[in-house]
PDB file of N, CA and C in Angstrom:
ATOM      1  N   MET A  69      17.094 -60.939-179.644  1.00  0.00           N
ATOM      2  CA  MET A  69      16.080 -59.821-178.380  1.00  0.00           C
ATOM      3  C   MET A  69      14.701 -60.550-177.850  1.00  0.00           C
ATOM      4  N   ILE A  70      14.085 -60.923-179.272  1.00  0.00           N
ATOM      5  CA  ILE A  70      12.207 -61.387-179.298  1.00  0.00           C
ATOM      6  C   ILE A  70      12.528 -62.529-178.108  1.00  0.00           C
ATOM      7  N   GLU A  71      13.145 -63.373-178.469  1.00  0.00           N
ATOM      8  CA  GLU A  71      13.706 -64.463-177.305  1.00  0.00           C
ATOM      9  C   GLU A  71      13.195 -64.055-175.502  1.00  0.00           C
ATOM     10  N   THR A  72      14.072 -63.677-176.509  1.00  0.00           N
ATOM     11  CA  THR A  72      13.947 -62.572-174.090  1.00  0.00           C
ATOM     12  C   THR A  72      12.994 -61.704-173.541  1.00  0.00           C
ATOM     13  N   LEU A  73      12.721 -61.452-174.842  1.00  0.00           N
ATOM     14  CA  LEU A  73      11.639 -59.987-174.176  1.00  0.00           C
ATOM     15  C   LEU A  73      10.481 -61.751-173.838  1.00  0.00           C
ATOM     16  N   SER A  74      10.077 -62.167-174.928  1.00  0.00           N
ATOM     17  CA  SER A  74       9.134 -63.515-174.797  1.00  0.00           C
ATOM     18  C   SER A  74       9.333 -63.956-173.627  1.00  0.00           C
ATOM     19  N   GLN A  75      10.627 -64.517-172.957  1.00  0.00           N
ATOM     20  CA  GLN A  75      10.990 -64.829-171.754  1.00  0.00           C
ATOM     21  C   GLN A  75      10.341 -65.092-171.149  1.00  0.00           C
ATOM     22  N   ASN A  76      11.023 -63.655-170.027  1.00  0.00           N
ATOM     23  CA  ASN A  76      10.780 -62.150-169.715  1.00  0.00           C
ATOM     24  C   ASN A  76       9.087 -61.433-169.852  1.00  0.00           C
ATOM     25  N   PRO A  77       8.241 -61.522-169.480  1.00  0.00           N
ATOM     26  CA  PRO A  77       7.275 -60.423-169.991  1.00  0.00           C
ATOM     27  C   PRO A  77       6.864 -59.175-168.774  1.00  0.00           C
ATOM     28  N   LEU A  78       7.974 -59.017-167.593  1.00  0.00           N
ATOM     29  CA  LEU A  78       8.344 -57.768-167.432  1.00  0.00           C
ATOM     30  C   LEU A  78       8.771 -57.184-167.391  1.00  0.00           C
ATOM     31  N   SER A  79      10.043 -57.217-168.468  1.00  0.00           N
ATOM     32  CA  SER A  79      10.697 -57.031-168.926  1.00  0.00           C
ATOM     33  C   SER A  79       9.869 -56.088-170.075  1.00  0.00           C
ATOM     34  N   LEU A  80       8.558 -56.432-170.532  1.00  0.00           N
ATOM     35  CA  LEU A  80       8.437 -56.570-171.446  1.00  0.00           C
ATOM     36  C   LEU A  80       7.498 -55.212-171.420  1.00  0.00           C
ATOM     37  N   VAL A  81       6.481 -55.249-170.325  1.00  0.00           N
ATOM     38  CA  VAL A  81       6.098 -54.412-168.896  1.00  0.00           C
ATOM     39  C   VAL A  81       6.759 -53.025-169.015  1.00  0.00           C
ATOM     40  N   LEU A  82       7.805 -53.367-169.096  1.00  0.00           N
ATOM     41  CA  LEU A  82       8.493 -51.852-168.005  1.00  0.00           C
ATOM     42  C   LEU A  82       8.970 -51.146-169.842  1.00  0.00           C
ATOM     43  N   ILE A  83       8.875 -52.691-171.378  1.00  0.00           N
ATOM     44  CA  ILE A  83       9.773 -51.401-172.285  1.00  0.00           C
ATOM     45  C   ILE A  83       8.546 -50.607-172.651  1.00  0.00           C
ATOM     46  N   PHE A  84       6.469 -51.408-172.506  1.00  0.00           N
ATOM     47  CA  PHE A  84       6.229 -50.629-173.247  1.00  0.00           C
ATOM     48  C   PHE A  84       5.832 -49.835-173.213  1.00  0.00           C
ATOM     49  N   PRO A  85       5.765 -48.591-171.994  1.00  0.00           N
ATOM     50  CA  PRO A  85       5.480 -47.535-171.203  1.00  0.00           C
ATOM     51  C   PRO A  85       7.041 -46.604-171.919  1.00  0.00           C
ATOM     52  N   VAL A  86       8.206 -46.844-171.891  1.00  0.00           N
ATOM     53  CA  VAL A  86       9.602 -46.046-172.603  1.00  0.00           C
ATOM     54  C   VAL A  86       8.826 -46.495-173.979  1.00  0.00           C
ATOM     55  N   VAL A  87       9.092 -47.122-174.588  1.00  0.00           N
ATOM     56  CA  VAL A  87       8.928 -46.832-175.999  1.00  0.00           C
ATOM     57  C   VAL A  87       7.780 -46.028-176.545  1.00  0.00           C
ATOM     58  N   THR A  88       6.147 -46.824-176.087  1.00  0.00           N
ATOM     59  CA  THR A  88       5.336 -45.619-175.723  1.00  0.00           C
ATOM     60  C   THR A  88       5.364 -43.577-175.930  1.00  0.00           C
ATOM     61  N   LEU A  89       6.219 -43.832-174.911  1.00  0.00           N
ATOM     62  CA  LEU A  89       6.567 -42.217-174.703  1.00  0.00           C
ATOM     63  C   LEU A  89       7.357 -41.387-175.264  1.00  0.00           C
ATOM     64  N   THR A  90       8.286 -42.730-175.439  1.00  0.00           N
ATOM     65  CA  THR A  90       9.924 -42.429-177.154  1.00  0.00           C
ATOM     66  C   THR A  90       8.906 -41.377-178.258  1.00  0.00           C
ATOM     67  N   VAL A  91       7.632 -42.473-178.461  1.00  0.00           N
ATOM     68  CA  VAL A  91       6.887 -42.298-179.838  1.00  0.00           C
ATOM     69  C   VAL A  91       6.311 -40.560-179.507  1.00  0.00           C
ATOM     70  N   PHE A  92       5.840 -40.921-178.804  1.00  0.00           N
ATOM     71  CA  PHE A  92       4.749 -39.472-178.522  1.00  0.00           C
ATOM     72  C   PHE A  92       5.707 -38.210-177.968  1.00  0.00           C
ATOM     73  N   VAL A  93       6.361 -38.500-177.456  1.00  0.00           N
ATOM     74  CA  VAL A  93       7.316 -37.241-177.522  1.00  0.00           C
ATOM     75  C   VAL A  93       8.401 -36.436-178.901  1.00  0.00           C
ATOM     76  N   VAL A  94       8.636 -37.909-179.904  1.00  0.00           N
ATOM     77  CA  VAL A  94       9.168 -37.564-180.910  1.00  0.00           C
ATOM     78  C   VAL A  94       8.039 -37.045-181.568  1.00  0.00           C
ATOM     79  N   GLY A  95       6.357 -37.115-181.369  1.00  0.00           N
ATOM     80  CA  GLY A  95       5.351 -36.876-182.271  1.00  0.00           C
ATOM     81  C   GLY A  95       5.310 -35.310-181.905  1.00  0.00           C
ATOM     82  N   ILE A  96       5.687 -34.910-181.438  1.00  0.00           N
ATOM     83  CA  ILE A  96       5.599 -34.148-180.335  1.00  0.00           C
ATOM     84  C   ILE A  96       6.087 -32.234-181.067  1.00  0.00           C
ATOM     85  N   ILE A  97       7.178 -33.655-180.818  1.00  0.00           N
ATOM     86  CA  ILE A  97       9.068 -32.574-181.315  1.00  0.00           C
ATOM     87  C   ILE A  97       8.489 -32.700-182.811  1.00  0.00           C
ATOM     88  N   ARG A  98       8.031 -33.902-183.597  1.00  0.00           N
ATOM     89  CA  ARG A  98       8.314 -33.223-184.988  1.00  0.00           C
ATOM     90  C   ARG A  98       7.265 -32.359-185.729  1.00  0.00           C
ATOM     91  N   ILE A  99       5.772 -32.296-184.761  1.00  0.00           N
ATOM     92  CA  ILE A  99       4.900 -31.225-185.014  1.00  0.00           C
ATOM     93  C   ILE A  99       4.839 -29.758-184.854  1.00  0.00           C
ATOM     94  N   ASP A 100       5.509 -29.065-183.425  1.00  0.00           N
ATOM     95  CA  ASP A 100       6.242 -28.679-183.105  1.00  0.00           C
ATOM     96  C   ASP A 100       7.233 -28.109-183.681  1.00  0.00           C
ATOM     97  N   LEU A 101       8.340 -28.985-184.446  1.00  0.00           N
ATOM     98  CA  LEU A 101       8.821 -27.979-185.649  1.00  0.00           C
ATOM     99  C   LEU A 101       8.686 -27.789-186.885  1.00  0.00           C
ATOM    100  N   ALA A 102       7.516 -28.547-187.362  1.00  0.00           N
ATOM    101  CA  ALA A 102       6.420 -28.012-188.650  1.00  0.00           C
ATOM    102  C   ALA A 102       5.921 -27.101-188.682  1.00  0.00           C
ATOM    103  N   LYS A 103       5.374 -26.795-187.096  1.00  0.00           N
ATOM    104  CA  LYS A 103       5.154 -25.947-187.024  1.00  0.00           C
ATOM    105  C   LYS A 103       5.855 -24.490-186.253  1.00  0.00           C
ATOM    106  N   PHE A 104       6.646 -24.387-186.178  1.00  0.00           N
ATOM    107  CA  PHE A 104       7.570 -23.236-185.987  1.00  0.00           C
ATOM    108  C   PHE A 104       8.130 -23.070-187.572  1.00  0.00           C
ATOM    109  N   GLN A 105       8.333 -23.875-188.596  1.00  0.00           N
ATOM    110  CA  GLN A 105       9.221 -23.519-189.692  1.00  0.00           C
ATOM    111  C   GLN A 105       7.873 -22.782-190.895  1.00  0.00           C
ATOM    112  N   GLN A 106       6.574 -23.311-190.683  1.00  0.00           N
ATOM    113  CA  GLN A 106       5.535 -22.441-191.192  1.00  0.00           C
ATOM    114  C   GLN A 106       6.270 -21.383-190.541  1.00  0.00           C
ATOM    115  N   LYS A 107       5.319 -20.826-189.365  1.00  0.00           N
ATOM    116  CA  LYS A 107       5.514 -19.394-188.823  1.00  0.00           C
ATOM    117  C   LYS A 107       6.832 -18.513-189.622  1.00  0.00           C
ATOM    118  N   HIS A 108       7.547 -19.484-189.588  1.00  0.00           N
ATOM    119  CA  HIS A 108       9.474 -18.824-189.857  1.00  0.00           C
ATOM    120  C   HIS A 108       9.170 -17.997-191.392  1.00  0.00           C
ATOM    121  N   VAL A 109       8.528 -18.960-192.150  1.00  0.00           N
ATOM    122  CA  VAL A 109       8.813 -19.456-193.596  1.00  0.00           C
ATOM    123  C   VAL A 109       7.172 -18.889-194.564  1.00  0.00           C
ATOM    124  N   SER A 110       6.924 -17.824-192.835  1.00  0.00           N
ATOM    125  CA  SER A 110       5.082 -17.240-193.197  1.00  0.00           C
ATOM    126  C   SER A 110       5.671 -15.356-193.234  1.00  0.00           C
ATOM    127  N   GLY A 111       6.571 -15.574-191.955  1.00  0.00           N
ATOM    128  CA  GLY A 111       7.190 -13.843-191.358  1.00  0.00           C
ATOM    129  C   GLY A 111       7.939 -13.684-192.518  1.00  0.00           C
ATOM    130  N   LYS A 112       9.155 -14.371-193.290  1.00  0.00           N
ATOM    131  CA  LYS A 112       9.871 -13.887-194.192  1.00  0.00           C
ATOM    132  C   LYS A 112       9.140 -13.386-195.433  1.00  0.00           C
ATOM    133  N   GLU A 113       8.059 -14.113-195.463  1.00  0.00           N
ATOM    134  CA  GLU A 113       7.021 -13.968-197.616  1.00  0.00           C
ATOM    135  C   GLU A 113       6.213 -12.707-196.859  1.00  0.00           C
ATOM    136  N   GLU A 114       5.823 -11.701-195.532  1.00  0.00           N
ATOM    137  CA  GLU A 114       5.411 -11.174-194.980  1.00  0.00           C
ATOM    138  C   GLU A 114       6.229 -10.125-195.121  1.00  0.00           C
ATOM    139  N   GLU A 115       7.414 -10.163-195.229  1.00  0.00           N
ATOM    140  CA  GLU A 115       8.646  -8.857-195.163  1.00  0.00           C
ATOM    141  C   GLU A 115       9.156  -8.067-196.501  1.00  0.00           C
TER     142      GLU A 115
END
């Protein structure tokens, strides 16, 4: 797979933004889940 990418730089240019966007979205989802869990836990403690 790496050899194919090095032979076709266009595919690397197309794959790079997809990978970047995926990492960005996964990071946002993980942060949102962490905030939601903190609110959920703190909400239980107040009861």
